[in-house]
Amino acid sequence: MAAQRIAVIGTGYVGLTTAACFARLGHNVVGADVDEAKVAALSRAEVSLHEPALAEIVAEELRSGRLRFAHGLPGTLSEVDFVFLAVPTPTGNDGAADLTAVSTVLAQLREQISPRCVVVVKSTVPVGTVDRIVASLGRTTVVANPEFLREGHAVEDFLHPQRVVVGSADKHAARKVARLYAGTDAPVLMTSSASAELVKYASNCFLAMKLSYVNTLAELCEELGADISDVAEGMRLDQRVGSSFLTPGPGWGGSCLPKDTKALLSTSAAAEVDFPLLDATIATNARQAHRVTDKIRKAAGGALSGVHVGLLGLTFKAGTDDIRDSPALAVAELLAAEGALLTGYDPCVPTGRQVGAVRVVASPYAVAEGASVLAVLTEWPEFAELDWSRVTSAAPHPVIVDTRGLLPASKVAEAGLTLVSVGRRDRREK
Ligand code: UDX
C-alpha cells in the first residue's frame, strides 16, 4: 500500500504507539493532542511512557519526516486519508464508558475532514458507537479498529499483533484500514462494527474472568492442601485452556481490565442481558484485595494498627510504571484503613514521594527496615533475587507475604524469613 496520510488524535500509550508504528510502517503521520506541553516534548522525541522501543521509534520517525506532532487538531486535517481516534474513554459514574472526549473530537473534526477521509475508532467504545458516529457524521466511512496493546509491550503488540480486527458496514473503507497494517504479519478479521467493538470487551473480560477463576482456585488450594502452581501447570498442558493468565495475584488492575469489565456489564444491563459470570468476575477481584489484607494482618499477628508494613511493588503489573487501578494500591488503602504504617518500593515509581498512604523509599531493603511484615504485590523479577540475609537483618519480624508466587521458597527459608504464599498451604499452617 502506498504511504497514506494519517492523523492520530490522542497521544497516550495507544495513540502514540499507533502514530509511531504507522510511521515505522511507512505512512505519513501526525499525532495530535490537547496537551501542548506533551506535544512539545514529543516533538523533541521526549517520551515519558514506559514502553520499550517507543522512544527510539518516535525519534527515528521524527528524523525520517514521516512523524510529527500537533497541538489541537492538525491544520492539514482536510488532506489526510485516515483520522484515528485514540482518546480516553474512561469509566463513567454509572460504569458505562464516558465518550465525552470522542464526541468533542468528532464535533471539531467533522467540518475539516474530506468526504473520502476514513474515521477510525481505535479507542475502546461501547457496542453501537460506530453506528452512531456514522449517523451523526452522515458518512459511511467510519471503521472500528480496536487496539489489543498490553502496557509494557505496546510496540511489540502493534508491530506483531496476534490479530487485526476491522469493523464497518462500508467494506471498502474497512479494506483500506486493513491495508494500513500490511507491514505486520497478522490475520485480519473483517466484520461489522458492532462485532469489532464487542471483540475488544469480550477478550479483556475473558482474561479478567480467567484471572478471577485462578485467584479463587488459589484460595481453594490453600484450604485443600493443593498447590496452585502445579494445578495451573496441569491446566496449561491442555492447549484449550491456554498457557497465560493463570498466575494468581492480588487481583487484576490497570487502565483496561477494570474499565472494560464495568463497561461490558453496563452494556449488558442496558441490553437487559444478565451476565452473572461477569458480575462474579468483578466481585471476585474486589474481594481479592481483602483476602490479601487478611493474609498480611494474620502475618502481623492479628492486628495492623501502628504496624509497619513494607510493600514490594506498587504498579499494577511488572514492566510498566502505571499505578492506575493498581491492586497493590488497593491493598495499601485497606491496610492504611486499619492503621498500618506503609513504606513501599517499586523500580518504576519515583522515590521520596507519597503515593496514597505509601511512603515510597529507594530500595527493597529500605522497605524492610523496621517492617513487621513485607508483601510482594507486583511481580518485578528483581524481587525474586533479593539478598535475603540482608532482608532478614533489616526486618525485625521477618515475615513476607508473596501474593505473586514469585519468591524462591528455599532461599527465603534459609535466610530465616517466614514465607506466606498464595495458593498453597504454608508449612507452618496446620
Ligand atoms: C490488557 C490486555 O491484556 C490487552 O490486550 C488490552 O489491550 C489492554 O488491557 P494490560 O492492561 O496492559 O493489557 O494488562 P495485562 O497484561 O492484561 O494484565 C492485567 C492485570 O492482570 C495486571 O494487574 C496483571 O498483574 C494481572 N495478571 C496478569 C495476573 O494477575 N496474572 C496473570 O497471569 C496475568
Coordinates of C-alpha atoms and ligand atoms in Angstrom, one line a residue:
M1 CA 0.0 0.0 0.0
A2 CA 1.4 3.5 -0.9
A3 CA 2.2 5.7 2.0
Q4 CA -1.0 7.1 3.5
R5 CA -1.6 10.4 5.3
I6 CA -2.8 9.6 8.9
A7 CA -3.8 11.8 11.8
V8 CA -3.9 10.2 15.2
I9 CA -5.9 12.1 17.8
G10 CA -4.7 11.5 21.3
T11 CA -1.1 10.6 22.1
G12 CA -1.4 8.4 25.2
Y13 CA 0.2 4.9 25.2
V14 CA -2.3 3.7 22.5
G15 CA -2.3 6.9 20.3
L16 CA 1.5 7.5 20.5
T17 CA 2.2 3.8 19.8
T18 CA -0.2 3.9 16.8
A19 CA 1.3 7.1 15.4
A20 CA 4.9 6.0 15.8
C21 CA 4.3 2.5 14.5
F22 CA 2.3 3.6 11.4
A23 CA 5.2 5.9 10.6
R24 CA 7.5 2.9 11.0
L25 CA 5.3 1.0 8.6
G26 CA 5.9 3.8 6.0
H27 CA 2.9 6.1 6.4
N28 CA 2.9 9.9 7.0
V29 CA 1.5 10.5 10.4
V30 CA 0.6 13.5 12.6
G31 CA -0.1 12.8 16.2
A32 CA -2.3 15.4 17.8
D33 CA -3.0 16.1 21.4
V34 CA -4.7 18.8 23.5
D35 CA -1.8 18.8 25.9
E36 CA 0.6 21.5 24.5
A37 CA 3.4 20.6 26.8
K38 CA 3.2 16.9 25.8
V39 CA 3.2 17.8 22.1
A40 CA 6.3 20.0 22.6
A41 CA 8.1 17.2 24.4
L42 CA 7.1 14.6 21.8
S43 CA 8.3 16.9 19.1
R44 CA 11.7 16.7 20.9
A45 CA 11.4 12.9 20.9
E46 CA 10.9 13.0 24.7
V47 CA 8.7 10.1 25.5
S48 CA 7.6 9.7 29.2
L49 CA 5.8 6.4 28.7
H50 CA 7.5 3.3 29.9
E51 CA 7.2 1.4 26.6
P52 CA 10.3 -0.4 25.3
A53 CA 11.4 0.8 21.8
L54 CA 8.7 3.5 21.6
A55 CA 11.1 6.5 22.3
E56 CA 13.6 5.2 19.7
I57 CA 10.9 4.7 17.1
V58 CA 9.5 8.2 17.8
A59 CA 13.0 9.7 17.4
E60 CA 13.7 7.8 14.2
E61 CA 10.4 8.6 12.6
L62 CA 10.7 12.3 13.6
R63 CA 14.0 12.3 11.8
S64 CA 12.6 10.5 8.8
G65 CA 10.0 13.2 8.5
R66 CA 7.2 10.6 8.5
L67 CA 6.1 11.5 12.0
R68 CA 5.2 14.9 13.5
F69 CA 3.1 16.2 16.3
A70 CA 0.5 19.0 16.5
H71 CA -1.3 20.7 19.3
G72 CA -5.1 20.5 19.0
L73 CA -6.3 19.3 15.6
P74 CA -3.7 19.5 12.8
G75 CA -4.2 22.2 10.2
T76 CA -3.7 19.5 7.5
L77 CA -6.8 17.5 8.6
S78 CA -8.5 18.2 5.3
E79 CA -5.7 16.4 3.4
V80 CA -5.5 13.2 5.5
D81 CA -6.7 9.9 4.3
F82 CA -7.4 8.5 7.8
V83 CA -8.2 10.0 11.2
F84 CA -7.7 7.6 14.1
L85 CA -9.5 8.4 17.4
A86 CA -7.2 7.3 20.3
V87 CA -8.7 9.4 23.1
P88 CA -9.6 8.2 26.6
T89 CA -12.9 6.5 27.2
P90 CA -12.8 6.2 31.0
T91 CA -15.4 4.6 33.2
G92 CA -18.3 7.0 33.7
N93 CA -20.2 7.2 37.0
D94 CA -22.7 4.5 36.0
G95 CA -19.9 2.1 34.9
A96 CA -20.5 2.8 31.2
A97 CA -17.7 4.2 29.1
D98 CA -17.5 8.0 29.2
L99 CA -17.4 9.2 25.5
T100 CA -17.1 12.9 26.1
A101 CA -13.6 13.0 24.5
V102 CA -14.8 11.1 21.4
S103 CA -17.8 13.4 21.0
T104 CA -15.7 16.5 21.5
V105 CA -13.1 15.5 18.8
L106 CA -15.8 14.4 16.3
A107 CA -17.6 17.8 16.7
Q108 CA -14.3 19.6 16.0
L109 CA -13.2 17.5 13.0
R110 CA -16.5 16.9 11.2
E111 CA -16.2 20.1 9.1
Q112 CA -12.4 19.7 8.5
I113 CA -12.0 16.2 7.1
S114 CA -12.6 15.5 3.4
P115 CA -15.5 13.4 2.2
R116 CA -13.2 10.4 1.4
C117 CA -11.4 10.5 4.7
V118 CA -11.9 7.4 6.8
V119 CA -12.6 7.9 10.5
V120 CA -11.2 5.0 12.5
V121 CA -12.2 4.4 16.1
K122 CA -9.2 3.0 18.0
S123 CA -10.5 3.9 21.4
T124 CA -12.4 1.2 23.3
V125 CA -16.1 2.2 22.8
P126 CA -19.4 0.6 23.7
V127 CA -21.0 -1.6 21.0
G128 CA -23.0 0.6 18.6
T129 CA -20.8 3.7 18.9
V130 CA -19.5 3.5 15.3
D131 CA -23.1 3.2 14.0
R132 CA -24.0 6.3 16.0
I133 CA -21.0 8.1 14.6
V134 CA -22.0 7.1 11.0
A135 CA -25.4 8.7 11.7
S136 CA -24.0 11.8 13.3
L137 CA -21.4 12.5 10.6
G138 CA -23.6 11.5 7.8
R139 CA -20.9 9.4 6.2
T140 CA -20.3 5.6 5.9
T141 CA -16.5 5.8 6.1
V142 CA -16.3 5.1 9.8
V143 CA -14.5 2.0 11.0
A144 CA -14.0 0.2 14.4
N145 CA -10.4 -0.9 14.8
P146 CA -9.9 -1.8 18.5
E147 CA -6.4 -2.0 20.0
F148 CA -5.0 -5.0 21.8
L149 CA -1.9 -3.4 23.2
R150 CA -0.6 -4.7 26.6
E151 CA 1.1 -2.0 28.7
G152 CA 4.8 -2.6 28.6
H153 CA 4.5 -4.5 25.2
A154 CA 2.7 -1.9 23.2
V155 CA 5.2 -1.6 20.3
E156 CA 5.6 -5.4 20.1
D157 CA 1.9 -5.9 20.1
F158 CA 1.3 -3.2 17.4
L159 CA 4.0 -4.4 15.0
H160 CA 3.4 -8.1 15.7
P161 CA -0.3 -8.3 16.5
Q162 CA -2.0 -11.7 17.0
R163 CA -4.9 -10.2 15.1
V164 CA -6.1 -7.1 13.4
V165 CA -9.9 -6.5 13.8
V166 CA -11.6 -4.1 11.4
G167 CA -15.4 -3.5 11.6
S168 CA -17.6 -1.4 9.3
A169 CA -20.7 -1.6 7.1
D170 CA -18.5 0.2 4.5
K171 CA -16.4 -2.7 3.3
H172 CA -14.3 -0.5 1.0
A173 CA -13.3 1.7 4.0
A174 CA -12.7 -1.4 6.1
R175 CA -10.4 -2.9 3.5
K176 CA -8.4 0.4 3.3
V177 CA -7.9 0.3 7.1
A178 CA -6.8 -3.3 6.9
R179 CA -4.2 -2.5 4.3
L180 CA -2.6 0.0 6.6
Y181 CA -1.4 -3.0 8.6
A182 CA 0.1 -4.7 5.5
G183 CA 3.5 -4.4 7.1
T184 CA 2.5 -6.6 10.0
D185 CA 2.1 -10.3 9.8
A186 CA -1.3 -10.7 11.5
P187 CA -4.5 -12.4 10.4
V188 CA -7.2 -9.8 9.7
L189 CA -10.8 -10.2 10.9
M190 CA -13.2 -8.1 8.8
T191 CA -16.6 -7.9 10.4
S192 CA -19.4 -5.5 11.4
S193 CA -18.6 -2.5 13.6
A194 CA -20.7 -4.0 16.4
S195 CA -18.8 -7.2 16.3
A196 CA -15.4 -5.4 16.2
E197 CA -16.4 -3.2 19.2
L198 CA -17.5 -6.3 21.1
V199 CA -14.4 -8.4 20.4
K200 CA -12.3 -5.9 22.5
Y201 CA -14.6 -6.1 25.5
A202 CA -15.1 -9.8 25.1
S203 CA -11.4 -10.5 25.0
N204 CA -10.5 -8.4 28.0
C205 CA -13.4 -9.6 30.1
F206 CA -12.5 -13.2 29.3
L207 CA -8.9 -12.5 30.5
A208 CA -10.3 -10.9 33.7
M209 CA -12.6 -13.9 34.2
K210 CA -9.7 -16.3 33.8
L211 CA -7.8 -14.4 36.4
S212 CA -10.6 -14.3 38.9
Y213 CA -11.1 -18.0 38.3
V214 CA -7.4 -18.8 39.0
N215 CA -7.4 -16.5 42.1
T216 CA -10.3 -18.4 43.6
L217 CA -8.7 -21.7 42.7
A218 CA -5.6 -20.5 44.6
E219 CA -7.8 -19.9 47.7
L220 CA -9.3 -23.4 47.3
C221 CA -5.8 -24.9 47.1
E222 CA -4.9 -23.3 50.4
E223 CA -7.8 -25.0 52.1
L224 CA -7.3 -28.3 50.3
G225 CA -3.5 -28.5 50.7
A226 CA -3.1 -28.4 46.9
D227 CA -0.5 -26.2 45.1
I228 CA -1.8 -23.6 42.6
S229 CA 1.4 -23.6 40.6
D230 CA 1.1 -27.3 39.9
V231 CA -2.6 -27.0 39.3
A232 CA -2.0 -24.1 36.8
E233 CA 0.8 -26.1 35.2
G234 CA -1.6 -29.0 34.8
M235 CA -4.2 -26.8 33.2
R236 CA -1.6 -25.2 30.8
L237 CA -0.9 -28.6 29.4
D238 CA -4.4 -28.5 27.9
Q239 CA -4.0 -26.3 24.9
R240 CA -7.7 -25.4 25.0
V241 CA -7.1 -23.7 28.4
G242 CA -4.1 -21.7 27.1
S243 CA -0.8 -21.1 28.9
S244 CA -1.2 -17.4 30.0
F245 CA -3.3 -15.6 32.6
L246 CA -3.1 -18.5 35.1
T247 CA -0.8 -16.9 37.7
P248 CA -2.6 -15.9 40.9
G249 CA -2.0 -12.4 42.2
P250 CA -3.5 -9.6 44.4
G251 CA -6.2 -9.1 41.7
W252 CA -6.1 -7.7 38.3
G253 CA -5.8 -4.0 37.6
G254 CA -4.5 -1.4 35.1
S255 CA -6.2 1.1 32.8
C256 CA -8.1 -1.5 30.8
L257 CA -9.5 -4.6 32.5
P258 CA -11.3 -2.8 35.4
K259 CA -12.7 -0.2 32.9
D260 CA -13.7 -2.8 30.3
T261 CA -15.4 -5.2 32.7
K262 CA -17.5 -2.4 34.1
A263 CA -18.3 -1.1 30.6
L264 CA -19.4 -4.6 29.3
L265 CA -21.5 -5.1 32.4
S266 CA -23.2 -1.8 31.8
T267 CA -23.8 -2.6 28.1
S268 CA -25.3 -6.0 29.1
A269 CA -27.6 -4.3 31.7
A270 CA -28.7 -1.8 29.1
A271 CA -29.4 -4.8 26.7
E272 CA -31.3 -6.5 29.6
V273 CA -28.9 -9.4 29.4
D274 CA -27.9 -10.9 32.7
F275 CA -24.2 -11.6 32.9
P276 CA -23.6 -13.4 36.2
L277 CA -20.1 -14.6 35.2
L278 CA -19.0 -11.0 34.6
D279 CA -20.7 -9.9 37.9
A280 CA -18.8 -12.6 39.7
T281 CA -15.5 -11.8 37.9
I282 CA -15.7 -8.2 39.2
A283 CA -16.8 -9.2 42.7
T284 CA -14.1 -11.8 43.0
N285 CA -11.5 -9.2 42.1
A286 CA -12.7 -6.7 44.6
R287 CA -12.6 -9.5 47.3
Q288 CA -9.0 -10.3 46.3
A289 CA -7.7 -7.1 47.9
H290 CA -9.5 -8.0 51.2
R291 CA -8.1 -11.6 51.1
V292 CA -4.5 -10.2 50.7
T293 CA -5.1 -7.8 53.5
D294 CA -6.4 -10.6 55.7
K295 CA -3.2 -12.6 55.0
I296 CA -1.0 -9.6 55.9
R297 CA -3.0 -8.9 59.1
K298 CA -2.6 -12.5 60.1
A299 CA 1.1 -12.4 59.3
A300 CA 1.4 -9.3 61.6
G301 CA -0.1 -11.2 64.5
G302 CA -3.8 -10.3 64.0
A303 CA -3.8 -6.5 64.0
L304 CA -2.5 -3.8 61.8
S305 CA -2.9 -0.6 63.8
G306 CA 0.5 1.0 64.2
V307 CA 2.2 -1.9 62.4
H308 CA 4.9 -1.1 59.8
V309 CA 4.2 -3.0 56.6
G310 CA 6.7 -2.9 53.7
L311 CA 5.3 -3.2 50.2
L312 CA 7.4 -4.6 47.3
G313 CA 5.7 -3.4 44.1
L314 CA 3.2 -0.6 43.6
T315 CA 2.5 -0.7 39.8
F316 CA -0.5 -2.7 38.5
K317 CA 1.9 -5.2 36.9
A318 CA 5.6 -5.6 36.3
G319 CA 7.1 -3.9 33.2
T320 CA 5.1 -0.7 33.5
D321 CA 5.2 2.5 35.5
D322 CA 1.4 2.7 35.6
I323 CA -0.2 2.7 39.0
R324 CA -3.7 3.3 37.7
D325 CA -6.2 0.9 39.3
S326 CA -3.2 -1.0 40.8
P327 CA -4.2 -3.9 43.0
A328 CA -1.1 -3.1 45.1
L329 CA -2.6 0.3 45.9
A330 CA -6.0 -1.2 46.6
V331 CA -4.3 -3.4 49.2
A332 CA -2.4 -0.4 50.6
E333 CA -5.6 1.5 51.1
L334 CA -7.2 -1.3 53.0
L335 CA -4.0 -1.7 55.2
A336 CA -3.9 2.0 55.9
A337 CA -7.6 2.0 56.8
E338 CA -6.7 -0.4 59.6
G339 CA -3.9 1.9 60.8
A340 CA -0.9 0.2 59.2
L341 CA 2.2 2.4 58.5
L342 CA 3.3 1.8 54.9
T343 CA 6.5 2.1 53.1
G344 CA 6.9 0.9 49.5
Y345 CA 9.4 0.4 46.7
D346 CA 8.8 -0.1 43.0
P347 CA 11.6 0.1 40.4
C348 CA 9.3 2.3 38.2
V349 CA 7.9 4.6 40.8
P350 CA 10.0 7.7 41.7
T351 CA 11.2 7.6 45.4
G352 CA 10.9 10.3 48.0
R353 CA 7.2 10.8 47.4
Q354 CA 3.9 9.7 48.9
V355 CA 1.6 7.5 46.8
G356 CA -1.7 7.5 48.7
A357 CA -0.8 6.1 52.2
V358 CA 2.5 4.7 51.0
R359 CA 5.8 6.5 51.6
V360 CA 8.0 5.5 48.6
V361 CA 11.6 4.6 49.5
A362 CA 14.6 3.9 47.4
S363 CA 15.2 0.2 47.7
P364 CA 13.6 -3.1 48.8
Y365 CA 16.0 -3.1 51.7
A366 CA 14.8 0.3 52.9
V367 CA 11.2 -1.1 52.7
A368 CA 12.4 -4.0 55.0
E369 CA 13.9 -1.6 57.6
G370 CA 11.7 -1.9 60.7
A371 CA 8.9 -3.7 58.9
S372 CA 6.8 -6.2 60.8
V373 CA 5.6 -7.7 57.5
L374 CA 6.7 -7.5 53.9
A375 CA 4.4 -8.1 51.0
V376 CA 5.3 -8.7 47.3
L377 CA 2.4 -7.1 45.4
T378 CA 3.9 -6.7 41.9
E379 CA 5.8 -9.4 40.0
W380 CA 9.0 -7.5 39.4
P381 CA 11.7 -10.1 38.7
E382 CA 14.2 -8.3 40.9
F383 CA 12.1 -9.2 43.9
A384 CA 13.0 -12.9 43.4
E385 CA 16.7 -12.1 43.5
L386 CA 17.0 -10.1 46.7
D387 CA 19.8 -10.6 49.2
W388 CA 17.6 -12.4 51.7
S389 CA 20.0 -12.3 54.6
R390 CA 20.0 -8.5 54.2
V391 CA 16.2 -8.5 54.2
T392 CA 16.2 -10.7 57.4
S393 CA 18.7 -8.4 59.2
A394 CA 16.7 -5.3 58.2
A395 CA 13.3 -6.6 59.2
P396 CA 12.9 -7.2 62.9
H397 CA 10.0 -9.6 62.4
P398 CA 10.9 -11.2 59.0
V399 CA 7.6 -12.4 57.5
I400 CA 7.0 -12.0 53.8
V401 CA 3.6 -12.4 52.1
D402 CA 4.2 -13.3 48.5
T403 CA 0.9 -12.6 46.6
R404 CA 2.5 -13.4 43.2
G405 CA 4.1 -16.7 43.8
L406 CA 7.4 -15.1 42.8
L407 CA 9.9 -15.9 45.7
P408 CA 12.3 -18.8 45.9
A409 CA 10.8 -20.6 48.9
S410 CA 14.0 -22.5 49.9
K411 CA 16.3 -19.4 49.7
V412 CA 13.8 -17.3 51.7
A413 CA 13.5 -20.0 54.4
E414 CA 17.3 -20.5 54.6
A415 CA 17.7 -16.8 55.3
G416 CA 15.3 -17.1 58.3
L417 CA 12.4 -15.4 56.6
T418 CA 8.9 -16.9 57.1
L419 CA 7.1 -17.1 53.8
V420 CA 3.4 -16.8 53.5
S421 CA 2.4 -17.7 50.0
V422 CA -0.8 -17.8 47.9
G423 CA -2.4 -20.9 46.6
R424 CA -0.6 -23.4 48.7
R425 CA -0.8 -24.3 52.4
D426 CA 2.2 -22.9 54.2
R427 CA 4.2 -25.4 56.1
R428 CA 3.7 -23.5 59.4
E429 CA -0.1 -23.6 59.0
K430 CA -1.7 -26.7 60.4
Ligands
UDX1 C1 -4.8 -5.6 28.9 C2 -5.0 -6.7 27.8 O1 -4.1 -7.7 28.1 C3 -4.6 -6.0 26.5 O2 -4.8 -6.9 25.4 C4 -5.6 -4.8 26.3 O3 -5.3 -4.2 25.0 C5 -5.4 -3.8 27.4 O4 -5.6 -4.5 28.6 P1 -2.9 -4.5 30.3 O5 -4.0 -3.7 30.9 O6 -1.6 -3.9 29.9 O7 -3.5 -5.3 29.0 O8 -2.6 -5.6 31.4 P2 -2.4 -7.2 31.4 O9 -1.0 -7.6 30.9 O10 -3.5 -7.8 30.6 O11 -2.6 -7.5 32.9 C6 -3.8 -7.1 33.6 C7 -3.7 -7.5 35.0 O12 -3.7 -8.9 35.2 C8 -2.5 -7.0 35.8 O13 -2.8 -6.4 37.0 C9 -1.6 -8.3 35.9 O14 -0.8 -8.2 37.1 C10 -2.7 -9.3 36.1 N1 -2.3 -10.7 35.8 C11 -2.0 -10.9 34.5 C12 -2.3 -11.6 36.8 O15 -2.6 -11.4 37.9 N2 -1.9 -12.9 36.4 C13 -1.6 -13.2 35.2 O16 -1.2 -14.4 34.9 C14 -1.6 -12.2 34.2

